[in-house]
Coordinates of C-alpha atoms in Angstrom, one line a residue:
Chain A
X555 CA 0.0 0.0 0.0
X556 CA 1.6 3.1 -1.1
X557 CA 1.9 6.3 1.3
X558 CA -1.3 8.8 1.5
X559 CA -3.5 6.0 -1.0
X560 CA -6.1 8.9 -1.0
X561 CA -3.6 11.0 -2.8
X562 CA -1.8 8.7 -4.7
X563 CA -4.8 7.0 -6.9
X564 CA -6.2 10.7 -7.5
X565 CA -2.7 11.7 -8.6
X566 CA -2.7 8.8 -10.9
X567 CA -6.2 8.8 -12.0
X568 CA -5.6 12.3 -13.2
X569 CA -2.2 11.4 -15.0
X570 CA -3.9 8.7 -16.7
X571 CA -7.4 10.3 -17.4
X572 CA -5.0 13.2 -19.6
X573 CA -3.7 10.6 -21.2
X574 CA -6.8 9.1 -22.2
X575 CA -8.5 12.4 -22.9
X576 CA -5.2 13.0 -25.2
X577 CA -6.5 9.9 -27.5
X578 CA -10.1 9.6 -27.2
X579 CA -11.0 13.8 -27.2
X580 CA -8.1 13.8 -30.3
X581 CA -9.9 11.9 -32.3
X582 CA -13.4 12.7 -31.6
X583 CA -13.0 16.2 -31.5
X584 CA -10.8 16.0 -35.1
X585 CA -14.6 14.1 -36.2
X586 CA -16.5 17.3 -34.7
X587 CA -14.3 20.1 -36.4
X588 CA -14.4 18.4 -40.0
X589 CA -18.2 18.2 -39.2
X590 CA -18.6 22.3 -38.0
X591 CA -16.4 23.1 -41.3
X592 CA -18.8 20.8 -43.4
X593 CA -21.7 22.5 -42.1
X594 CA -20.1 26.4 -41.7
X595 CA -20.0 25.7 -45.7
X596 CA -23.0 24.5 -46.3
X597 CA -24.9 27.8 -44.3
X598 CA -26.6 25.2 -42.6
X599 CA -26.1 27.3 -39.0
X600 CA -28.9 28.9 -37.1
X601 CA -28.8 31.6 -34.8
X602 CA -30.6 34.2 -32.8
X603 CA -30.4 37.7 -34.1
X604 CA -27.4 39.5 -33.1
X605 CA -28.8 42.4 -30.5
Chain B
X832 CA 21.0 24.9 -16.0
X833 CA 18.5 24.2 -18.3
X834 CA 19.7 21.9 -21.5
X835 CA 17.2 23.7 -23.9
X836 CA 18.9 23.1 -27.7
X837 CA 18.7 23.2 -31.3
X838 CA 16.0 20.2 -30.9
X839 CA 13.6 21.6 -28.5
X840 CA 13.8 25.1 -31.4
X841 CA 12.6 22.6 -33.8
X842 CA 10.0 21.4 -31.4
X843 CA 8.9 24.9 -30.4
X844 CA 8.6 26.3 -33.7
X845 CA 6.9 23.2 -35.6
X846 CA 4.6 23.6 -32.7
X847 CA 4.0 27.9 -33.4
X848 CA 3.6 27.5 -37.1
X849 CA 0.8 24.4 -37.1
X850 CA -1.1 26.7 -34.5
X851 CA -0.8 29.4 -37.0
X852 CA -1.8 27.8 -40.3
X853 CA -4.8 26.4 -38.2
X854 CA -5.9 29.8 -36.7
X855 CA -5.7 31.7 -40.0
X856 CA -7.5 28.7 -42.1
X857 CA -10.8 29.2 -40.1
X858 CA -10.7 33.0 -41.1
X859 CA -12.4 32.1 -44.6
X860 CA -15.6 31.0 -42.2
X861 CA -16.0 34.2 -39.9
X862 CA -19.2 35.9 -42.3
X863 CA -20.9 37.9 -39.2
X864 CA -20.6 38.4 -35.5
X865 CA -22.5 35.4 -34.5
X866 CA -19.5 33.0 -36.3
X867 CA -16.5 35.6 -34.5
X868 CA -18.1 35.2 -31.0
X869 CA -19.5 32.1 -30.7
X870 CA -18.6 29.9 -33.7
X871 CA -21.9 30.0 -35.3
X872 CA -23.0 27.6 -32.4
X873 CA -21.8 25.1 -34.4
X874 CA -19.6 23.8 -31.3
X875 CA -19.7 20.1 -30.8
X876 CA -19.0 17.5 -27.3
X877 CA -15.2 16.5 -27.9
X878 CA -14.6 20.2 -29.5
X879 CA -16.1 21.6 -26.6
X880 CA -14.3 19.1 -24.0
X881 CA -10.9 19.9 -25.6
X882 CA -11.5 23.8 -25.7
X883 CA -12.9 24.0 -22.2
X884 CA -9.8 21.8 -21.4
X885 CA -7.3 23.8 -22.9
X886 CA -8.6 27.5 -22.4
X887 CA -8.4 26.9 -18.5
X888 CA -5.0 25.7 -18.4
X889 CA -3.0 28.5 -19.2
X890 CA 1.1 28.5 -17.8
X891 CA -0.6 30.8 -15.1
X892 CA -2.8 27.6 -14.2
X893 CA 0.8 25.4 -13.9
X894 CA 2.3 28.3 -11.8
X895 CA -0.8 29.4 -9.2
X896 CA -1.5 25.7 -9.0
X897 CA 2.3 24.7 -8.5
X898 CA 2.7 26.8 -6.0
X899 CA 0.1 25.7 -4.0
X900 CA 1.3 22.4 -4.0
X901 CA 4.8 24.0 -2.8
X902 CA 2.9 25.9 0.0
X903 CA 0.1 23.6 1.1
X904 CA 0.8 20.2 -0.4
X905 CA -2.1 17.9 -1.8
X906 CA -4.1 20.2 0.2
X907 CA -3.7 22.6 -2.6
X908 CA -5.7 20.5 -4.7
X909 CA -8.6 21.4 -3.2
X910 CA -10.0 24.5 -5.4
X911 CA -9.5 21.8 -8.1
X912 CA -11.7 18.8 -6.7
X913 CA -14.4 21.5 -6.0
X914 CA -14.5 22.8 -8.8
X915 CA -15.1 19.5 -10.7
X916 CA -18.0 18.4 -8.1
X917 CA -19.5 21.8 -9.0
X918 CA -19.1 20.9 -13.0
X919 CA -20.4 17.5 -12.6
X920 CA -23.4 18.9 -10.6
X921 CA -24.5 21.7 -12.8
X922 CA -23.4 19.3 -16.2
X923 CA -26.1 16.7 -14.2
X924 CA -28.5 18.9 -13.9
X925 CA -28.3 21.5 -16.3
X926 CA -28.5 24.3 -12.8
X927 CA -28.6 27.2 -15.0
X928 CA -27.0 26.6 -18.0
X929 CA -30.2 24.8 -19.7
X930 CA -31.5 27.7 -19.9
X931 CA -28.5 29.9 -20.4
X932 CA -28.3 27.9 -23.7
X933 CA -31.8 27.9 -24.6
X934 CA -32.4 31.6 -24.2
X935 CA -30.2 31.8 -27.1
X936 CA -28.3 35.2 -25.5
X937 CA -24.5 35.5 -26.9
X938 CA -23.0 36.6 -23.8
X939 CA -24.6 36.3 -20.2
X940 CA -25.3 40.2 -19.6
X941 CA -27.7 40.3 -22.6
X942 CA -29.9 37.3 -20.9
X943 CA -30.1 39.6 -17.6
X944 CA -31.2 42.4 -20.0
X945 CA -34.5 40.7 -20.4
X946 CA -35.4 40.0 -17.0
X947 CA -33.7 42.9 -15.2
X948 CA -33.5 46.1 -18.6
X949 CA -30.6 47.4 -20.0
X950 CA -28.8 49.5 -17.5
X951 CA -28.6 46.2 -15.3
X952 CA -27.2 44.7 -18.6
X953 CA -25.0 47.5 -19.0
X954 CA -23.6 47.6 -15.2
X955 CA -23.1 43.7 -15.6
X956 CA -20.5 44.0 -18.4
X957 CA -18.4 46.6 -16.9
X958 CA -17.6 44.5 -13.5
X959 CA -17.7 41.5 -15.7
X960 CA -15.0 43.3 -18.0
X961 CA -13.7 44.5 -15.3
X962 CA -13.2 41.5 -12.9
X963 CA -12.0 40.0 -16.1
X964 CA -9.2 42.2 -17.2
X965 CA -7.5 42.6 -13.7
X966 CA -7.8 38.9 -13.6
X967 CA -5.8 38.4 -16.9
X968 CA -3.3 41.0 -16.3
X969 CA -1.2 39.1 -14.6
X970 CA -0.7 36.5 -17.2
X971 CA 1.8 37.7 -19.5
X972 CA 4.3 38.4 -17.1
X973 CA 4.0 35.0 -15.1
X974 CA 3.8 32.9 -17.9
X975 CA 6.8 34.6 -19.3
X976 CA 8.5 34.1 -16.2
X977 CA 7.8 30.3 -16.6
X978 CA 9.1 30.0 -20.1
X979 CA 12.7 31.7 -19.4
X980 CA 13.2 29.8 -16.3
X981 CA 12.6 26.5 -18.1
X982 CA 14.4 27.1 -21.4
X983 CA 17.3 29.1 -19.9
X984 CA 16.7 32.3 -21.5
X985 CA 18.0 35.7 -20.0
X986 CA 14.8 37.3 -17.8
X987 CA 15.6 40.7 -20.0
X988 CA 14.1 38.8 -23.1
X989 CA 10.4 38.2 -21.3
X990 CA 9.1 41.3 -22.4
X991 CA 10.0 40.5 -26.1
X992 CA 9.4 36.8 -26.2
X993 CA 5.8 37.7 -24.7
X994 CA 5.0 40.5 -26.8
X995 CA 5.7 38.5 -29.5
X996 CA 3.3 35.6 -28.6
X997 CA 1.0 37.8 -27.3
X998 CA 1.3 39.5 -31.1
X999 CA 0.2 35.7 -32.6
X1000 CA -2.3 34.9 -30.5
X1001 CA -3.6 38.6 -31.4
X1002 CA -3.5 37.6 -35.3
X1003 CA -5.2 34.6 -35.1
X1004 CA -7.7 35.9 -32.7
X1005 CA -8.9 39.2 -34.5
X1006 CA -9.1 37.4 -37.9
X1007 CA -11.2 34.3 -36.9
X1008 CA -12.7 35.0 -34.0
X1009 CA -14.2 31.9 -31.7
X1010 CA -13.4 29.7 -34.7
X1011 CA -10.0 29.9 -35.0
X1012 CA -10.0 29.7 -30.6
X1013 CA -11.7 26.5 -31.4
X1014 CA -9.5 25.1 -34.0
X1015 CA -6.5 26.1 -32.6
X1016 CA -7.3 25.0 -28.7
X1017 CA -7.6 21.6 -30.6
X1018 CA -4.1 21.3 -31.3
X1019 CA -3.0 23.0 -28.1
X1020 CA -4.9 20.6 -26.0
X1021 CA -3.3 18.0 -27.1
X1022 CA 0.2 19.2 -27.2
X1023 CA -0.3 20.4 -23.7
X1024 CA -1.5 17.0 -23.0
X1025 CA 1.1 14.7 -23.7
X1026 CA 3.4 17.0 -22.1
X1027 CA 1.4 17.3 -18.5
X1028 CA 1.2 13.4 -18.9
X1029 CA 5.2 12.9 -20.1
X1030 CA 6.8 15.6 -17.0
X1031 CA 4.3 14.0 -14.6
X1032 CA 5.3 10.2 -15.3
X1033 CA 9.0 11.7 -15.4
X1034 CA 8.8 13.6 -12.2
X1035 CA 6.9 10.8 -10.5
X1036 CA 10.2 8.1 -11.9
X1037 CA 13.1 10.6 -11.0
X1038 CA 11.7 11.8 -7.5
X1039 CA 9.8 9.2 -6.2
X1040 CA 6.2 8.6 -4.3
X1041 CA 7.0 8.0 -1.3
X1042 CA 9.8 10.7 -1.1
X1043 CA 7.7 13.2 -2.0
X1044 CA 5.5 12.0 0.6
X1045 CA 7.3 12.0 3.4
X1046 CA 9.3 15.2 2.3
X1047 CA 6.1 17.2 2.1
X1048 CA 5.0 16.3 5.5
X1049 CA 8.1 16.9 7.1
X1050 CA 7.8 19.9 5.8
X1051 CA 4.2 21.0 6.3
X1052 CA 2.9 18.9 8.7
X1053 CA -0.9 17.2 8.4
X1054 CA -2.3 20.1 6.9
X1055 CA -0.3 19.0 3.7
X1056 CA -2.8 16.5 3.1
X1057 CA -6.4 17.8 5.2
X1058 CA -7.0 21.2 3.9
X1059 CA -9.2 21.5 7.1
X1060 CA -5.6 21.7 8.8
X1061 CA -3.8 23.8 6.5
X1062 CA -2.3 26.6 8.3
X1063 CA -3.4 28.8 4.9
X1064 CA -6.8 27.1 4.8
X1065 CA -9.3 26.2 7.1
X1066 CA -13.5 25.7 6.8
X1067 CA -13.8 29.8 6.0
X1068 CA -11.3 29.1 3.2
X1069 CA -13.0 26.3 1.7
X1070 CA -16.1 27.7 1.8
X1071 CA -15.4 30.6 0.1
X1072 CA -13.6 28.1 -2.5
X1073 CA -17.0 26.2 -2.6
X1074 CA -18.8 29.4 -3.6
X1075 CA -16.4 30.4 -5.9
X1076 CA -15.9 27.7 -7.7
X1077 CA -19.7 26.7 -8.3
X1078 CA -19.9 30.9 -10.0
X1079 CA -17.0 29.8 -11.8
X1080 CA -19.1 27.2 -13.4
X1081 CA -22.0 29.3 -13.5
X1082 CA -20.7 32.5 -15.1
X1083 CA -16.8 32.5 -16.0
X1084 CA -17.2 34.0 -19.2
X1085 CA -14.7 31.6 -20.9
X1086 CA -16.2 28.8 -19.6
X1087 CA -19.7 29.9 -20.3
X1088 CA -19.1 30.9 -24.2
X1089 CA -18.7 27.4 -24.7
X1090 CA -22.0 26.6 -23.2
X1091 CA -23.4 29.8 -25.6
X1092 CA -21.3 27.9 -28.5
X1093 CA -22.2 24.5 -28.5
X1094 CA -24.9 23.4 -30.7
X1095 CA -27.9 23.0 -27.9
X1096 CA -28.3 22.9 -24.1
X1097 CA -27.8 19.1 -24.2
X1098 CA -24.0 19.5 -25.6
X1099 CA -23.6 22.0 -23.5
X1100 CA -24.3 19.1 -20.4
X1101 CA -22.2 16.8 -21.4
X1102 CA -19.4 18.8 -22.1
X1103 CA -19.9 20.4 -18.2
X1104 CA -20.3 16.4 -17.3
X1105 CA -17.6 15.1 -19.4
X1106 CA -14.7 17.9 -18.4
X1107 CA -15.6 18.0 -14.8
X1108 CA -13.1 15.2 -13.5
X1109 CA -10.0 17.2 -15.6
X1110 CA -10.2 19.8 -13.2
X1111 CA -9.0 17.9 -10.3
X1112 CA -5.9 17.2 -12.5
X1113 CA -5.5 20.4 -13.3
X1114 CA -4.7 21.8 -10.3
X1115 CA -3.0 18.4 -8.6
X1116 CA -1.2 17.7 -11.7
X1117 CA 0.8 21.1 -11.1
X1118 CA 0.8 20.6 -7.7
X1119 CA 2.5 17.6 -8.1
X1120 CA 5.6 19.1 -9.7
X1121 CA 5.4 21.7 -7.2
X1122 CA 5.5 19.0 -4.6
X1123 CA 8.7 17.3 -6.4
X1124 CA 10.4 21.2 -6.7
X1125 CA 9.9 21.5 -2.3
X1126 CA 11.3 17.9 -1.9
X1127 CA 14.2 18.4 -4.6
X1128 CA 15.5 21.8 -4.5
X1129 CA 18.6 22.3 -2.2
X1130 CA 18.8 25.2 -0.4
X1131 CA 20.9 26.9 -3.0
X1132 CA 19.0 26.2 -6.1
X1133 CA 15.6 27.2 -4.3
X1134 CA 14.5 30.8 -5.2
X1135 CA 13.0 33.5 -2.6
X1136 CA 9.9 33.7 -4.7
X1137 CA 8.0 30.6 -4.5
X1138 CA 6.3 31.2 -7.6
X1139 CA 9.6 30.3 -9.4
X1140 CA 10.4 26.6 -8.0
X1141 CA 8.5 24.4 -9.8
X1142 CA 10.3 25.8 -13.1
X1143 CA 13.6 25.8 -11.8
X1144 CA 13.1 22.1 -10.6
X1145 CA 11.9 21.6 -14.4
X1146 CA 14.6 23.2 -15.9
X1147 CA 17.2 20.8 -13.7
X1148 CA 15.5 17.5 -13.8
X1149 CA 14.4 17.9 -17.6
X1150 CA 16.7 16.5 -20.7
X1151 CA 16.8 18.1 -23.7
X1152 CA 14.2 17.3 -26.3
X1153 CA 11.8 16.8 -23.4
X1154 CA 12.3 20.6 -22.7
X1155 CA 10.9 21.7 -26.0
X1156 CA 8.1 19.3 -25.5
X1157 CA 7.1 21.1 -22.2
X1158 CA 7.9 24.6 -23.6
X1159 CA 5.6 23.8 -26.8
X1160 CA 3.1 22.4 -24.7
X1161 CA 3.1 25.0 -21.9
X1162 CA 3.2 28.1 -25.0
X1163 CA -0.2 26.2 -25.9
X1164 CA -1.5 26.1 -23.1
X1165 CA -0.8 29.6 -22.5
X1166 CA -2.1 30.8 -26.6
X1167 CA -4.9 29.2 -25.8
X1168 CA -5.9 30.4 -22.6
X1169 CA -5.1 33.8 -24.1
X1170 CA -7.2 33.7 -27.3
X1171 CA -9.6 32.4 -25.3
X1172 CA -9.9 35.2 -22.6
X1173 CA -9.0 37.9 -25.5
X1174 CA -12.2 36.9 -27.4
X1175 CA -14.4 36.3 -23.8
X1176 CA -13.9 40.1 -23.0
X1177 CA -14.2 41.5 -25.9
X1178 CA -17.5 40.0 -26.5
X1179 CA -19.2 41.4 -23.5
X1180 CA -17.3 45.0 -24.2
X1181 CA -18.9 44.8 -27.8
X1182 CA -22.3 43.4 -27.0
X1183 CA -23.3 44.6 -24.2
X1184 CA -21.2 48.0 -23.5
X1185 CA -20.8 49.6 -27.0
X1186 CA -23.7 48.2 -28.5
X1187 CA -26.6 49.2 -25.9
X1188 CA -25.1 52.4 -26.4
X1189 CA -26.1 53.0 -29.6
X1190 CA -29.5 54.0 -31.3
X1191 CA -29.0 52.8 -34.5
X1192 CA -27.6 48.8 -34.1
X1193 CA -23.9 48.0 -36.6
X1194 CA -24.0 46.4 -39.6
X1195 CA -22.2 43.1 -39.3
X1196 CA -18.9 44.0 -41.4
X1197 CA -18.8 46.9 -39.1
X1198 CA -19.6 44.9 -35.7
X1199 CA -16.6 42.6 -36.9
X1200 CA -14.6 45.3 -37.0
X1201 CA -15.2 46.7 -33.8
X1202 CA -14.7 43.2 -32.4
X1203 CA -11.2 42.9 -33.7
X1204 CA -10.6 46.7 -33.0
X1205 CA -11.9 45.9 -29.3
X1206 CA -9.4 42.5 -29.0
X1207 CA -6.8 44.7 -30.4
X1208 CA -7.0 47.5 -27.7
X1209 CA -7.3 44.5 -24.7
X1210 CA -3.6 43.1 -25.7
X1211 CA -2.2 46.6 -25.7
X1212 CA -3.8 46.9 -22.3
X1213 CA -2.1 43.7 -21.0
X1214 CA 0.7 44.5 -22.1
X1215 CA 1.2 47.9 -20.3
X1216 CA -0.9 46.4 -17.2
X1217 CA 1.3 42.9 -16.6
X1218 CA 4.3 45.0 -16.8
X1219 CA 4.0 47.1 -13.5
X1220 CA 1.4 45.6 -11.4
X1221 CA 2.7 43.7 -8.4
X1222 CA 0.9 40.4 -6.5
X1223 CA 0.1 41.4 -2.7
X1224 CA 0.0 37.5 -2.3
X1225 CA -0.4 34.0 -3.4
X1226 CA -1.3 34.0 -7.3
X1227 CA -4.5 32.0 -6.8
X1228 CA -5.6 34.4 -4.4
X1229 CA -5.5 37.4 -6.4
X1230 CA -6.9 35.9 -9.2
X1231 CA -9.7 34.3 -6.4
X1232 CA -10.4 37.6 -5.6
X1233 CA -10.3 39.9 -8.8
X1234 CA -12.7 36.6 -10.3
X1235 CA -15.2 37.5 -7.4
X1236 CA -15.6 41.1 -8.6
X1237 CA -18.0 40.1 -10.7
X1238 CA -18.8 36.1 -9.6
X1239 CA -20.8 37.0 -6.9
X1240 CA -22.7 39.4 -8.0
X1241 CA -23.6 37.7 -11.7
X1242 CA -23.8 34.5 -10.2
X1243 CA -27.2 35.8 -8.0
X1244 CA -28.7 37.4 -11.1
X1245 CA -28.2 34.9 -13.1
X1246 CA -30.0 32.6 -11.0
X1247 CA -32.3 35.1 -9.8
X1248 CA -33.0 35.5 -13.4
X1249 CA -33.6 32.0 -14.4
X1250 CA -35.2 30.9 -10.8
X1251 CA -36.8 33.9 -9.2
X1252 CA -39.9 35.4 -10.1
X1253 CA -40.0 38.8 -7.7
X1254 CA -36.1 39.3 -8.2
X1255 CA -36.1 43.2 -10.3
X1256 CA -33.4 45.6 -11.2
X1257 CA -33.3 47.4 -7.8
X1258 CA -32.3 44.0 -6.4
X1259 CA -30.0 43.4 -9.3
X1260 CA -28.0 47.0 -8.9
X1261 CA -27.7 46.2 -5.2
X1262 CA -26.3 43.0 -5.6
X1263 CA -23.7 43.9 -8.2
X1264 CA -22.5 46.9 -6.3
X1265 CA -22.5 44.7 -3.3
X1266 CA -20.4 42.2 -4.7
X1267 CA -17.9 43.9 -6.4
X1268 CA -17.0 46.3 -3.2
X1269 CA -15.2 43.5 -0.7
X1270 CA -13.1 42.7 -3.6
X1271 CA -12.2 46.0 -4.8
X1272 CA -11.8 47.0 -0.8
X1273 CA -9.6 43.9 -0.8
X1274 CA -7.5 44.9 -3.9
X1275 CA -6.8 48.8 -3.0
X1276 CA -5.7 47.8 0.7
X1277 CA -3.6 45.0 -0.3
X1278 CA -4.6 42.6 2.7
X1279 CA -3.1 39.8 1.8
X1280 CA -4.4 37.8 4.4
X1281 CA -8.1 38.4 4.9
X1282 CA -8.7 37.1 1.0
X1283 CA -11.2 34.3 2.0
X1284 CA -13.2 37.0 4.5
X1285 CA -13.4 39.3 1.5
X1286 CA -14.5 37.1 -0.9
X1287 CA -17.5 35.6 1.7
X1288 CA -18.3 39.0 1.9
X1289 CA -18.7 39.5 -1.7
X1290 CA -21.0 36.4 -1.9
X1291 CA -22.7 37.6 1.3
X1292 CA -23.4 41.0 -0.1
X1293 CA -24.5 40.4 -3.5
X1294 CA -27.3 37.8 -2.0
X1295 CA -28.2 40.2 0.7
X1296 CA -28.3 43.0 -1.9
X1297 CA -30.6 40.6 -4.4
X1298 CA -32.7 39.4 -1.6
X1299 CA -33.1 43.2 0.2
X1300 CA -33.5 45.6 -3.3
X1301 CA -35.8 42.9 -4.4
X1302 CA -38.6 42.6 -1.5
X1303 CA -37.8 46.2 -0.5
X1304 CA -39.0 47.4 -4.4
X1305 CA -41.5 47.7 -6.7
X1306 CA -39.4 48.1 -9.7
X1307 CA -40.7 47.4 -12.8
X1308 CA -38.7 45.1 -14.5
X1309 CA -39.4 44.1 -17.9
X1310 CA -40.3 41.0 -17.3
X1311 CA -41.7 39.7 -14.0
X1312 CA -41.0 36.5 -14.4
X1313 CA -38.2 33.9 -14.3
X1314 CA -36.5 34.2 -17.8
X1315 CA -36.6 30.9 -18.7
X1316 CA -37.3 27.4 -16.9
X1317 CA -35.9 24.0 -18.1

């Protein structure tokens, strides 16, 4: 059992949750920008009116 | 002596010119102010989660956070885990933010303009602006100070080498607006995040768990690890973190554009849901190192300002190579956080200063070109502002407390607004002015150590000011009921 385990597996869950984000947000979010560029050409956004 | 070389260049610039070709492409897509402030609303989960992500890590973020591991050990976490037990808790339940969202408003002032008028709307922006601009003044010079300790350049050069990102985050910015801040915190998130994950893993292999461990506590005692014990802690301390930290959620303006960006009030959850557990790592990550720098640094190599030990311990225990990695990914995370906060302020300035001040509303080639003239006059103001001012304490705290000029206060109306039918603009004037005093009160005396009393107060005044104005009033607001229910 390491020293402070309260500390130590939240030190290492974080660690390894970034490195998991790194991966799994990388390539999901590369999906989600090709999809906004697809659709910011198409004109297919909707908004409210500006003021 | 840091070992940063021809390599870690090569790192550092491959790094500078992707997040420029990437920030100007999106410029072809910014047709009208809706597209420049929030992207068209064309935001997405993983965009969002990787934006959110890397806008609130800024080299400011590694520094503040650092150094509270260096003060107050894992207890310096603590901001950090309440902050993401506040994310998941409004993602969860959509506490505000539903119908934030829904309303459709582009910034949060212009909501409260519906409930509460337009003077409320136009107080709102200026301590939101406000609170805002003192907050980021600082970041230039600390970040700076960050990246010449690490890489081993002379301290003279800080002012150039920051005017000069500051310059390309500028470009970027003004020409694409929330697009390019998008785009381009994309790439940074994920060059900041293999570096966190690569020094952390290093730091953790070259110092050692349990060393750290029992080097902390030999040095600070229980409190290292139960904030209830810190010596710079305590119950009114955490409370006032509690409060703080669920406004943060509620109302930071960089936070909140991506709720106002994504593409509907359920994206907007589960980005809040999804993100919430980064936050713990993002300040125990820092901590960490700053941990390793108490444990590690001899008496000789250990500066007098404690703001500076977690990059000197960098710039000792890192090879070459692996320096450019953390410089790139630390200059990301502070672009991004930059462009970010750049866009955030100028947004509120333009929609909800300038434009209620004017009969006849701008066309949208001229509101883009106030935006841009408006993002362009904020980094000339940073500049000349992080130059002189000087910290009367602990990073965090300051930026705590310049936060809470306006968190308090826009965190009542904006539930008030959403929740409460009897709340008007008497109430609302009250419990702006109310909040922002303690702060400002705090900031003029410089009393370093009454920051958590000061920003209690703040909450305490701004609810007291909502609650009194409201019931004491018949103001007629123009609309007497809540704004919007989910």
């Amino acid at each position: 059992m390491p020293k402070q385990p309260f500390w130590f597996a939240l030190t290492w869950i974080s660690i390894l949750w970034y490195g998991f984000l790194v991966f799994y947000v990388g390539w999901k979010g590369f999906a989600d920008i090709l999809r906004m560029i697809r659709d910011l050409k198409s004109g297919q956004q909707q908004g409210p009116t500006l003021q | 002596m840091s070992s940063f070389g021809w390599i870690d260049w090569g790192i550092v610039s491959i790094y500078m010119i992707g997040t420029m070709v990437a920030g100007l492409a999106m410029r072809r897509y910014v047709g009208k102010v809706e597209h420049f402030i929030v992207a068209g609303r064309e935001m997405d989960v993983y965009l969002g989660i990787a934006s959110l992500a890397a806008t609130e890590f800024g080299i400011i973020t590694a520094m503040y956070t650092a150094e509270l591991g260096f003060k107050n050990g894992f207890a310096g976490a603590t901001p950090g885990i309440l902050m993401a037990l506040a994310m998941a808790a409004v993602g969860l339940t959509g506490f505000v933010i539903t119908p934030l969202r829904n309303s459709g408003a582009l910034t949060i002032p212009e909501l409260l303009d519906r409930k509460f008028g337009r003077q409320v709307r136009w107080l709102a922006g200026v301590v939101i602006v406000l609170g805002g601009l003192l907050n980021m003044g600082v970041f230039l010079r600390i970040g700076g100070e960050f990246l010449m300790i690490v890489s081993g350049i002379p301290l003279r050069y800080l002012e150039v080498t920051m005017t000069i990102l500051l310059l390309t985050v500028l470009v970027y910015t003004t020409l694409g607006g929330m697009l390019s801040v998008l785009v381009t915190d994309y790439l940074q998130f994920l060059v900041m995040g293999v570096g966190l994950v690569l020094v952390s893993v290093l730091v953790a292999l070259k110092v050692g768990w349990p060393e750290i461990v029992v080097g902390v506590e030999s040095r600070l005692g229980p409190g290292a690890f139960n904030p209830l014990v810190s010596p710079e802690m305590g119950v009114t301390y955490i409370s006032w973190q509690a409060l703080n930290q669920l406004a943060v959620v509620l109302t930071w303006q960089t936070v909140i554009q991506r709720v106002l960006a994504s593409r509907d009030a359920r994206v907007a959850r589960r980005v809040y849901t999804r993100t919430s557990f980064y936050f713990v790592g993002r300040f125990l990550i820092p901590a960490f190192w700053g941990m390793a720098a108490l444990v590690t640094l001899d008496a000789v190599r250990m500066p007098s300002n404690s703001l500076h030990a977690m990059p000197v311990f960098l710039s000792t225990l890192l090879p070459s190579g692996f320096i450019g990695l953390v410089i790139a990914s630390m200059l990301a995370a502070e672009m991004s956080t930059d462009s970010s906060y750049l866009l955030t302020w100028s947004s509120i300035l333009y929609n909800d200063i300038v434009c209620p001040l004017r009969r006849q509303p701008f066309s949208e080639r001229q509101g883009l070109y106030v935006n841009r003239l408006i993002i362009v006059a904020i980094g000339v103001f940073l500049l000349f502002y992080g130059l002189w001012y000087q910290l009367p304490g602990r990073v965090w705290d300051y930026l705590s407390i310049t936060g809470n000029i306006y968190l308090s206060s826009i965190s009542v109306l904006i539930i008030a607004c959403c929740y409460w039918k009897r709340a008007n603009s008497v109430g609302a004037v009250a419990a702006i002015l109310g909040g922002a005093l303690a702060p400002i009160v705090f900031l003029l005396s410089g009393l370093a150590e009454h920051v958590a009393a000061a920003g209690l107060a703040s909450f305490g005044l701004a609810t007291s000011g909502m609650i009194a104005g409201s019931l004491l009033s018949r103001s007629k607001t123009p609309k007497e009921q809540p704004v919007a229910v989910p």
